[in-house]
CSV table of C-alpha atoms in Angstrom, one decimal:
chain,number,residue,atom,x,y,z
A,15,MET,CA,-38.5,66.1,18.2
A,16,GLN,CA,-37.7,67.3,21.7
A,17,THR,CA,-38.6,70.9,21.0
A,18,ALA,CA,-41.0,70.5,18.0
A,19,PHE,CA,-44.2,70.6,20.2
A,20,LEU,CA,-42.9,73.7,21.9
A,21,TRP,CA,-42.3,75.6,18.6
A,22,LEU,CA,-45.7,74.5,17.4
A,23,PHE,CA,-47.3,75.9,20.5
A,24,LEU,CA,-45.4,79.2,20.2
A,25,ALA,CA,-46.4,79.4,16.5
A,26,SER,CA,-50.1,79.0,17.6
A,27,LEU,CA,-49.7,81.9,20.1
A,28,ALA,CA,-48.1,84.1,17.3
A,29,LEU,CA,-51.1,83.3,15.1
A,30,SER,CA,-53.5,84.4,18.0
A,31,ILE,CA,-54.9,80.9,18.3
A,32,PRO,CA,-56.5,80.4,21.8
A,33,VAL,CA,-54.1,78.9,24.3
A,34,ILE,CA,-56.2,75.8,24.9
A,35,PHE,CA,-56.2,74.9,21.2
A,36,GLY,CA,-52.6,75.7,20.8
A,37,LEU,CA,-51.8,73.3,23.6
A,38,LEU,CA,-54.0,70.5,22.3
A,39,GLY,CA,-52.9,71.0,18.7
A,40,ALA,CA,-49.2,71.0,19.4
A,41,SER,CA,-49.5,67.9,21.6
A,42,GLY,CA,-51.8,66.1,19.1
A,43,ILE,CA,-49.5,66.7,16.2
A,44,VAL,CA,-46.5,65.3,18.0
A,45,VAL,CA,-48.4,62.3,19.3
A,46,ALA,CA,-49.9,61.7,15.8
A,47,ASN,CA,-46.3,61.4,14.6
A,48,ASP,CA,-45.8,58.9,17.5
A,49,LEU,CA,-42.9,60.8,18.8
A,50,GLY,CA,-41.0,60.1,15.6
A,51,ALA,CA,-42.0,56.4,15.1
A,52,GLU,CA,-44.9,54.7,13.4
A,53,PHE,CA,-48.3,56.0,14.4
A,54,ASP,CA,-50.2,54.0,17.1
A,55,PRO,CA,-53.8,55.0,17.9
A,56,ARG,CA,-53.1,54.0,21.5
A,57,ASP,CA,-50.8,57.0,21.9
A,58,LEU,CA,-53.7,59.3,20.9
A,59,ASN,CA,-55.9,57.6,23.5
A,60,SER,CA,-53.2,58.2,26.1
A,61,LEU,CA,-53.2,61.9,25.2
A,62,LEU,CA,-57.0,62.1,25.5
A,63,SER,CA,-56.9,60.3,28.8
A,64,GLN,CA,-54.5,62.9,30.1
A,65,VAL,CA,-56.9,65.6,29.1
A,66,PHE,CA,-59.8,64.0,31.0
A,67,SER,CA,-57.7,63.0,34.0
A,68,GLY,CA,-56.6,66.6,34.3
A,69,MET,CA,-60.2,67.8,34.7
A,70,SER,CA,-61.6,65.0,36.8
A,71,SER,CA,-59.8,65.5,40.1
A,72,VAL,CA,-61.6,65.8,43.4
A,73,PRO,CA,-59.1,68.3,44.8
A,74,LEU,CA,-59.6,70.4,41.7
A,75,MET,CA,-63.2,70.9,42.6
A,76,ALA,CA,-62.0,73.6,44.9
A,77,LEU,CA,-61.5,75.8,41.9
A,78,PRO,CA,-65.1,76.2,40.6
A,79,MET,CA,-66.3,76.5,44.2
A,80,PHE,CA,-64.0,79.4,44.9
A,81,ILE,CA,-64.9,81.0,41.6
A,82,LEU,CA,-68.6,80.6,42.6
A,83,ALA,CA,-68.0,82.1,46.0
A,84,GLY,CA,-66.2,85.1,44.4
A,85,GLU,CA,-69.1,85.6,41.9
A,86,LEU,CA,-71.7,85.5,44.7
A,87,MET,CA,-69.7,88.0,46.8
A,88,ASN,CA,-69.3,90.4,43.8
A,89,ALA,CA,-73.0,90.2,42.9
A,90,GLY,CA,-73.9,90.7,46.5
A,91,GLY,CA,-72.6,94.2,46.7
A,92,ILE,CA,-69.5,93.3,48.8
A,93,THR,CA,-67.2,95.6,46.8
A,94,GLU,CA,-68.9,98.8,47.8
A,95,ARG,CA,-68.9,97.8,51.5
A,96,LEU,CA,-65.1,97.0,51.3
A,97,VAL,CA,-64.4,100.4,49.8
A,98,ARG,CA,-66.5,102.3,52.4
A,99,PHE,CA,-64.7,100.4,55.2
A,100,SER,CA,-61.3,101.2,53.7
A,101,GLN,CA,-62.2,104.8,53.2
A,102,SER,CA,-63.3,105.1,56.8
A,103,LEU,CA,-59.9,103.8,57.9
A,104,ILE,CA,-57.5,105.7,55.7
A,105,GLY,CA,-59.5,108.0,53.4
A,106,HIS,CA,-58.4,111.1,55.3
A,107,LEU,CA,-54.8,110.6,54.4
A,108,ARG,CA,-53.2,112.6,51.5
A,109,GLY,CA,-53.6,110.4,48.5
A,110,GLY,CA,-56.3,108.6,50.5
A,111,LEU,CA,-58.4,107.3,47.7
A,112,ALA,CA,-55.3,105.7,46.1
A,113,GLN,CA,-54.5,104.1,49.5
A,114,VAL,CA,-58.2,103.0,49.7
A,115,ASN,CA,-57.8,101.3,46.3
A,116,ILE,CA,-54.8,99.3,47.6
A,117,LEU,CA,-56.3,98.4,51.0
A,118,SER,CA,-59.6,97.4,49.2
A,119,SER,CA,-57.5,95.0,47.0
A,120,ILE,CA,-55.9,93.5,50.1
A,121,LEU,CA,-59.3,92.9,51.7
A,122,PHE,CA,-60.9,91.8,48.4
A,123,ALA,CA,-58.1,89.2,47.9
A,124,GLY,CA,-59.4,87.2,50.8
A,125,LEU,CA,-62.8,86.9,49.1
A,126,SER,CA,-62.2,86.5,45.3
A,127,GLY,CA,-58.6,85.3,44.7
A,128,SER,CA,-58.7,86.8,41.2
A,129,ALA,CA,-56.7,89.7,39.9
A,130,VAL,CA,-59.1,90.2,37.0
A,131,ALA,CA,-62.1,90.2,39.3
A,132,ASP,CA,-60.3,92.7,41.5
A,133,THR,CA,-59.5,95.1,38.6
A,134,SER,CA,-63.1,94.9,37.2
A,135,ALA,CA,-64.9,95.3,40.5
A,136,LEU,CA,-62.8,97.9,42.2
A,137,GLY,CA,-61.7,99.6,39.0
A,138,SER,CA,-65.2,100.3,37.8
A,139,MET,CA,-65.9,102.1,41.1
A,140,LEU,CA,-62.6,103.7,42.1
A,141,ILE,CA,-61.0,104.8,38.8
A,142,PRO,CA,-63.9,107.2,38.0
A,143,ALA,CA,-63.9,108.4,41.6
A,144,MET,CA,-60.2,109.0,41.6
A,145,GLU,CA,-60.4,110.9,38.3
A,146,LYS,CA,-63.2,113.1,39.8
A,147,GLN,CA,-61.0,113.9,42.8
A,148,GLY,CA,-58.2,115.1,40.5
A,149,TYR,CA,-56.0,112.1,39.9
A,150,THR,CA,-55.0,111.4,36.3
A,151,ARG,CA,-56.8,108.5,34.7
A,152,ARG,CA,-53.5,106.8,33.9
A,153,PHE,CA,-52.4,106.9,37.6
A,154,ALA,CA,-55.8,105.7,38.8
A,155,ALA,CA,-55.7,102.8,36.3
A,156,ALA,CA,-52.1,102.0,37.3
A,157,VAL,CA,-52.8,101.8,41.0
A,158,THR,CA,-55.8,99.6,40.3
A,159,ALA,CA,-53.8,97.2,38.0
A,160,ALA,CA,-50.8,97.1,40.3
A,161,SER,CA,-52.8,96.4,43.5
A,162,SER,CA,-55.0,93.8,41.8
A,163,VAL,CA,-52.1,91.3,41.6
A,164,ILE,CA,-52.5,90.8,45.3
A,165,GLY,CA,-55.7,88.9,44.7
A,166,PRO,CA,-54.2,85.6,43.6
A,167,ILE,CA,-51.4,85.8,46.2
A,168,ILE,CA,-53.3,86.3,49.5
A,169,PRO,CA,-55.5,83.2,50.0
A,170,PRO,CA,-57.8,81.8,48.7
A,171,SER,CA,-55.9,81.7,45.4
A,172,GLY,CA,-57.1,80.0,42.2
A,173,ILE,CA,-53.6,79.7,40.7
A,174,MET,CA,-52.2,78.1,43.9
A,175,ILE,CA,-55.0,75.5,43.7
A,176,ILE,CA,-54.0,74.8,40.1
A,177,TYR,CA,-50.3,74.6,41.1
A,178,ALA,CA,-51.1,72.3,44.0
A,179,PHE,CA,-53.1,70.0,41.8
A,180,ILE,CA,-50.5,69.8,39.0
A,181,MET,CA,-47.5,69.5,41.3
A,182,GLY,CA,-48.9,67.5,44.2
A,183,VAL,CA,-48.1,70.2,46.8
A,184,SER,CA,-50.3,71.0,49.8
A,185,PRO,CA,-52.7,73.8,48.9
A,186,ALA,CA,-53.0,74.7,52.6
A,187,ALA,CA,-49.2,75.2,52.7
A,188,LEU,CA,-49.3,77.4,49.6
A,189,PHE,CA,-52.1,79.4,51.0
A,190,ALA,CA,-50.1,80.1,54.2
A,191,GLY,CA,-47.0,80.8,52.2
A,192,GLY,CA,-48.7,83.5,50.2
A,193,ILE,CA,-49.9,85.6,53.1
A,194,VAL,CA,-46.6,87.3,53.9
A,195,PRO,CA,-45.6,88.1,50.2
A,196,GLY,CA,-49.1,89.4,49.6
A,197,LEU,CA,-49.0,91.7,52.6
A,198,MET,CA,-45.5,92.8,51.6
A,199,ILE,CA,-46.6,93.8,48.2
A,200,GLY,CA,-49.6,95.7,49.6
A,201,SER,CA,-47.5,97.5,52.2
A,202,GLY,CA,-44.9,98.4,49.5
A,203,LEU,CA,-47.5,99.8,47.2
A,204,MET,CA,-49.0,101.9,50.0
A,205,PHE,CA,-45.5,103.2,50.9
A,206,VAL,CA,-44.9,104.2,47.2
A,207,THR,CA,-48.3,105.9,47.0
A,208,TRP,CA,-47.5,107.8,50.3
A,209,ARG,CA,-44.3,109.1,48.8
A,210,LEU,CA,-45.9,110.1,45.5
A,211,ALA,CA,-48.8,111.7,47.4
A,212,LYS,CA,-46.3,113.9,49.3
A,213,LYS,CA,-44.3,114.7,46.2
A,214,TYR,CA,-47.3,115.6,43.9
A,215,ASN,CA,-49.7,116.8,46.6
A,216,PHE,CA,-52.4,114.3,45.9
A,217,PRO,CA,-55.9,115.2,47.2
A,218,VAL,CA,-57.4,114.0,50.5
A,219,ALA,CA,-60.4,111.7,49.8
A,220,SER,CA,-62.5,112.6,52.9
A,221,ARG,CA,-62.4,114.0,56.4
A,222,ARG,CA,-61.2,111.7,59.2
A,223,ALA,CA,-64.0,109.3,60.0
A,224,SER,CA,-65.3,109.2,63.6
A,225,ALA,CA,-65.0,106.1,65.7
A,226,ARG,CA,-68.7,105.5,65.2
A,227,GLU,CA,-68.5,105.8,61.4
A,228,VAL,CA,-65.6,103.3,61.4
A,229,VAL,CA,-67.6,100.9,63.5
A,230,ALA,CA,-70.6,101.3,61.3
A,231,ALA,CA,-68.5,100.6,58.1
A,232,GLY,CA,-66.8,97.7,59.8
A,233,ARG,CA,-70.2,96.2,60.7
A,234,GLU,CA,-71.2,96.3,57.1
A,235,THR,CA,-68.2,94.2,56.1
A,236,PHE,CA,-68.1,92.0,59.2
A,237,TRP,CA,-69.8,88.9,57.6
A,238,PRO,CA,-67.9,89.0,54.3
A,239,LEU,CA,-64.6,89.5,56.0
A,240,LEU,CA,-65.2,86.4,58.1
A,241,THR,CA,-64.8,84.3,54.9
A,242,PRO,CA,-61.0,84.0,54.8
A,243,ILE,CA,-61.0,83.5,58.6
A,244,ILE,CA,-63.5,80.6,58.3
A,245,LEU,CA,-61.6,79.1,55.4
A,246,LEU,CA,-58.1,79.3,56.8
A,247,GLY,CA,-59.3,78.4,60.3
A,248,GLY,CA,-61.1,75.3,59.1
A,249,ILE,CA,-58.2,74.2,56.9
A,250,LEU,CA,-55.5,74.8,59.6
A,251,THR,CA,-57.4,73.1,62.3
A,252,GLY,CA,-58.1,70.1,60.1
A,253,PHE,CA,-61.9,70.6,60.4
A,254,PHE,CA,-62.1,70.4,56.6
A,255,THR,CA,-59.9,69.9,53.5
A,256,PRO,CA,-59.2,72.8,51.1
A,257,THR,CA,-61.7,71.2,48.7
A,258,GLU,CA,-64.3,71.1,51.4
A,259,ALA,CA,-63.4,74.6,52.4
A,260,ALA,CA,-64.2,75.8,48.9
A,261,GLY,CA,-67.7,74.3,49.2
A,262,VAL,CA,-68.1,76.0,52.6
A,263,ALA,CA,-67.0,79.3,51.0
A,264,ALA,CA,-69.5,79.1,48.2
A,265,PHE,CA,-72.4,78.2,50.6
A,266,TYR,CA,-71.4,80.9,53.1
A,267,ALA,CA,-71.2,83.5,50.3
A,268,LEU,CA,-74.7,82.5,49.2
A,269,ILE,CA,-76.1,82.8,52.7
A,270,VAL,CA,-74.4,86.2,53.3
A,271,SER,CA,-75.3,87.7,50.0
A,272,VAL,CA,-78.9,86.6,49.8
A,273,PHE,CA,-80.1,86.3,53.4
A,274,VAL,CA,-77.7,88.5,55.6
A,275,ILE,CA,-76.8,91.5,53.4
A,276,ARG,CA,-79.8,90.9,51.1
A,277,ALA,CA,-78.1,92.6,48.2
A,278,LEU,CA,-78.5,89.6,45.9
A,279,ARG,CA,-82.0,88.5,44.9
A,280,ILE,CA,-83.0,84.9,44.3
A,281,GLY,CA,-83.8,85.9,40.7
A,282,ASP,CA,-80.1,87.0,40.2
A,283,LEU,CA,-78.7,83.6,41.1
A,284,PRO,CA,-79.1,81.9,37.7
A,285,ALA,CA,-77.0,84.5,36.0
A,286,THR,CA,-74.4,84.4,38.8
A,287,PHE,CA,-74.2,80.6,38.6
A,288,TYR,CA,-73.9,80.8,34.8
A,289,ARG,CA,-70.9,83.2,35.0
A,290,ALA,CA,-69.2,80.9,37.5
A,291,ALA,CA,-69.9,77.8,35.4
A,292,VAL,CA,-68.4,79.5,32.2
A,293,ALA,CA,-65.3,80.7,34.0
A,294,SER,CA,-64.8,77.3,35.6
A,295,GLY,CA,-65.3,75.4,32.4
A,296,ILE,CA,-62.7,77.5,30.6
A,297,ILE,CA,-60.1,77.0,33.4
A,298,LEU,CA,-60.8,73.2,33.7
A,299,MET,CA,-60.5,72.8,29.9
A,300,LEU,CA,-57.2,74.7,30.0
A,301,ILE,CA,-56.0,72.5,32.8
A,302,GLY,CA,-56.8,69.3,30.9
A,303,ALA,CA,-55.0,70.6,27.8
A,304,SER,CA,-52.0,71.6,29.8
A,305,LYS,CA,-51.9,68.2,31.5
A,306,SER,CA,-51.6,66.6,28.0
A,307,PHE,CA,-49.0,69.2,27.0
A,308,SER,CA,-46.9,68.3,30.1
A,309,TRP,CA,-47.3,64.6,29.4
A,310,VAL,CA,-45.9,65.1,25.9
A,311,ALA,CA,-43.1,67.2,27.3
A,312,ASP,CA,-42.2,64.4,29.7
A,313,GLN,CA,-42.4,61.8,26.9
A,314,VAL,CA,-40.0,63.6,24.6
A,315,GLY,CA,-37.6,64.5,27.4
A,316,ALA,CA,-38.0,68.2,27.3
A,317,ALA,CA,-37.6,68.7,31.0
A,318,GLN,CA,-34.3,66.9,31.0
A,319,MET,CA,-33.2,69.0,28.0
A,320,LEU,CA,-34.1,72.2,29.9
A,321,ALA,CA,-32.3,71.0,33.0
A,322,ASP,CA,-29.1,70.3,31.0
A,323,PHE,CA,-29.3,73.7,29.3
A,324,VAL,CA,-29.9,75.6,32.5
A,325,LEU,CA,-27.1,73.8,34.4
A,326,SER,CA,-24.7,74.3,31.4
A,327,LEU,CA,-25.1,78.1,32.0
A,328,THR,CA,-23.9,78.1,35.6
A,329,ASP,CA,-24.0,75.9,38.7
A,330,ASN,CA,-24.2,78.8,41.1
A,331,PRO,CA,-27.6,78.5,42.8
A,332,TYR,CA,-28.0,82.3,43.3
A,333,LEU,CA,-27.4,83.0,39.6
A,334,LEU,CA,-29.8,80.2,38.7
A,335,LEU,CA,-32.5,81.8,40.9
A,336,ILE,CA,-31.9,85.1,39.1
A,337,LEU,CA,-32.3,83.3,35.8
A,338,LEU,CA,-35.5,81.7,37.0
A,339,ASN,CA,-37.0,85.1,37.9
A,340,LEU,CA,-35.9,86.7,34.6
A,341,MET,CA,-37.4,83.8,32.7
A,342,LEU,CA,-40.7,84.0,34.6
A,343,PHE,CA,-40.7,87.8,34.2
A,344,VAL,CA,-40.5,87.4,30.4
A,345,VAL,CA,-43.1,84.6,30.3
A,346,GLY,CA,-45.5,86.8,32.4
A,347,MET,CA,-45.3,89.5,29.8
A,348,PHE,CA,-46.9,87.2,27.2
A,349,LEU,CA,-48.7,84.4,29.0
A,350,ASP,CA,-51.5,84.5,31.5
A,351,ALA,CA,-50.8,83.2,35.0
A,352,GLY,CA,-52.8,80.0,34.8
A,353,PRO,CA,-51.3,78.7,31.5
A,354,ALA,CA,-47.8,79.8,32.6
A,355,ILE,CA,-48.0,77.6,35.7
A,356,LEU,CA,-49.7,74.7,33.9
A,357,ILE,CA,-47.1,74.7,31.1
A,358,LEU,CA,-43.9,75.6,32.9
A,359,GLY,CA,-44.5,74.3,36.5
A,360,PRO,CA,-43.9,70.6,35.8
A,361,ILE,CA,-40.8,71.4,33.7
A,362,LEU,CA,-39.2,74.0,35.9
A,363,SER,CA,-39.8,72.2,39.1
A,364,LYS,CA,-37.8,69.2,37.9
A,365,VAL,CA,-34.9,71.5,37.5
A,366,PHE,CA,-35.2,73.8,40.6
A,367,VAL,CA,-36.7,71.3,43.0
A,368,GLY,CA,-35.6,68.0,41.7
A,369,ILE,CA,-32.0,68.9,40.8
A,370,ILE,CA,-31.1,72.1,42.6
A,371,GLY,CA,-33.0,71.2,45.7
A,372,LEU,CA,-35.2,74.3,46.2
A,373,ASP,CA,-38.0,73.7,48.7
A,374,PRO,CA,-41.2,72.8,46.8
A,375,VAL,CA,-43.4,75.3,48.6
A,376,HIS,CA,-40.8,78.0,48.3
A,377,PHE,CA,-40.5,77.4,44.5
A,378,ALA,CA,-44.3,77.3,44.1
A,379,ILE,CA,-44.7,80.8,45.8
A,380,ILE,CA,-41.8,82.2,43.7
A,381,MET,CA,-43.5,81.0,40.6
A,382,CYS,CA,-47.0,82.0,41.6
A,383,VAL,CA,-46.0,85.6,42.6
A,384,ASN,CA,-43.9,86.0,39.4
A,385,VAL,CA,-46.6,85.0,37.0
A,386,THR,CA,-49.2,87.0,39.0
A,387,VAL,CA,-47.1,90.2,38.8
A,388,GLY,CA,-46.9,89.4,35.0
A,389,LEU,CA,-50.6,90.1,34.8
A,390,ALA,CA,-49.7,93.8,35.3
A,391,THR,CA,-46.6,93.8,33.2
A,392,PRO,CA,-46.6,95.1,29.6
A,393,PRO,CA,-47.0,94.3,26.8
A,394,MET,CA,-49.6,91.6,27.3
A,395,GLY,CA,-50.6,91.9,31.0
A,396,LEU,CA,-54.2,91.0,31.2
A,397,VAL,CA,-55.1,93.4,34.1
A,398,LEU,CA,-53.5,96.2,32.1
A,399,PHE,CA,-56.0,95.7,29.3
A,400,VAL,CA,-58.9,95.4,31.8
A,401,ALA,CA,-57.8,98.7,33.5
A,402,SER,CA,-57.4,100.3,30.1
A,403,SER,CA,-60.9,99.2,29.1
A,404,ILE,CA,-62.4,100.7,32.3
A,405,SER,CA,-60.4,103.9,32.3
A,406,ARG,CA,-60.5,104.4,28.5
A,407,GLU,CA,-56.8,105.2,28.8
A,408,ARG,CA,-54.2,103.7,26.5
A,409,VAL,CA,-52.1,100.7,27.8
A,410,GLU,CA,-48.9,102.6,26.9
A,411,ALA,CA,-49.9,105.5,29.2
A,412,ILE,CA,-50.8,103.2,32.1
A,413,THR,CA,-47.5,101.4,31.6
A,414,LYS,CA,-45.5,104.6,32.3
A,415,ALA,CA,-47.5,105.2,35.5
A,416,ILE,CA,-47.3,101.7,36.8
A,417,LEU,CA,-43.5,101.4,36.7
A,418,PRO,CA,-42.9,102.6,40.3
A,419,PHE,CA,-45.4,99.9,41.5
A,420,LEU,CA,-43.8,97.2,39.4
A,421,ALA,CA,-40.4,98.1,41.0
A,422,VAL,CA,-41.9,97.4,44.4
A,423,GLU,CA,-43.3,94.1,43.3
A,424,ALA,CA,-40.0,93.1,41.7
A,425,GLY,CA,-38.3,94.0,45.0
A,426,VAL,CA,-40.7,91.7,46.9
A,427,ILE,CA,-40.0,88.9,44.4
A,428,PHE,CA,-36.2,89.3,45.0
A,429,LEU,CA,-36.7,89.2,48.8
A,430,ILE,CA,-38.9,86.0,48.8
A,431,THR,CA,-36.5,84.4,46.4
A,432,PHE,CA,-33.4,84.8,48.5
A,433,PHE,CA,-35.0,84.8,52.0
A,434,GLU,CA,-37.1,81.6,52.0
A,435,ASP,CA,-38.2,82.1,55.6
A,436,LEU,CA,-40.4,85.0,54.4
A,437,VAL,CA,-42.4,82.3,52.6
A,438,LEU,CA,-41.9,79.2,54.8
A,439,PHE,CA,-42.3,80.8,58.2
A,440,LEU,CA,-46.1,80.6,58.4
A,441,PRO,CA,-46.5,77.2,56.8
A,442,ARG,CA,-44.0,75.8,59.3
A,443,VAL,CA,-45.5,77.6,62.3
A,444,MET,CA,-48.9,76.3,61.3
A,445,GLY,CA,-47.6,72.8,61.0
A,446,LEU,CA,-48.4,72.6,57.3
A,447,HIS,CA,-44.8,72.2,56.1
A,448,SER,CA,-41.7,70.6,57.6
């Protein structure tokens, strides 16, 4: 009975049943059998209450607000401005357009917090442009997919909000903890691109921009790039909570897109709000289903069973951390970042935080970075399929081209796993974590 619900869930995934229905179905079947005893309708009521409590949290309201802010920024033509600004800074370098792709992802991360949004927005613009300049489609798609995983790591981050809600960790501390790993990944990708550009003589995107052109491009992005500064500044000074910050971000994005930049018309707002509502509804339903799944796992003692199994393998903390990363790496190949955190977070944290004594924020960042990199990892990485759809290149071909970039991201995961100060330095300096 301890593992029956898990096998039911895995079977539903194998049958291509949507994750949310697999979670609810597996949980419902186990509860309907009353965990091995006589059926009691009150258990089913408890399961349903877990679903609704998982969706009706005030802190969780930050998620749809950040999604709305990202949609407004995307619809407001911010992407083109970020690309122009990036190109004015580094477009003159060899392999410049590939570098522009990565730098744009770093800047875009502070606005959207979504890897899929990054791949869709930047990929649709930069993949064709890179191909026109002489890059292969597979390389252009690989750079876009690899750099898009920075989106959920540099704040604001949707998956960190989900983790903070599920695990009761400070979202502000997670936001601060994600800055250094995100910048490390971005810097590492740019270094690999520079080496490849020298080796394969990649084209130069444009002439060196004059100081006046850089200032002009920077002026275009000034108001959008104030978004992460306002958010983090407000949170860190205690002026508003992360949930309130999300509302401020959505309102600010609306004002900038409609009245400052004027790239978004009032008539476009209903469609923008609709897209944000659909995306939010899907995620909130998934969170509710995952909450019920975690509740069943706790009731049947699955977490303790996993703890006993892991500790039976070794009691060496370094080997356990390697096992953790290998497990999350494999999970990331098949499961999206949100479901992976919702399903495994409560279970794994009881082992690595509760028993082994890993710092809660450190563990959270390890997990969030792992499952985010999994979005670009074959065979089921979501951003690989998005990049494949945009580039019209096979996933298998993109996979070969993305391997050097995945090696960089794996190296960053290793560093933040074994050197916790890379994660905890900023939260501690900012007074967000002891």
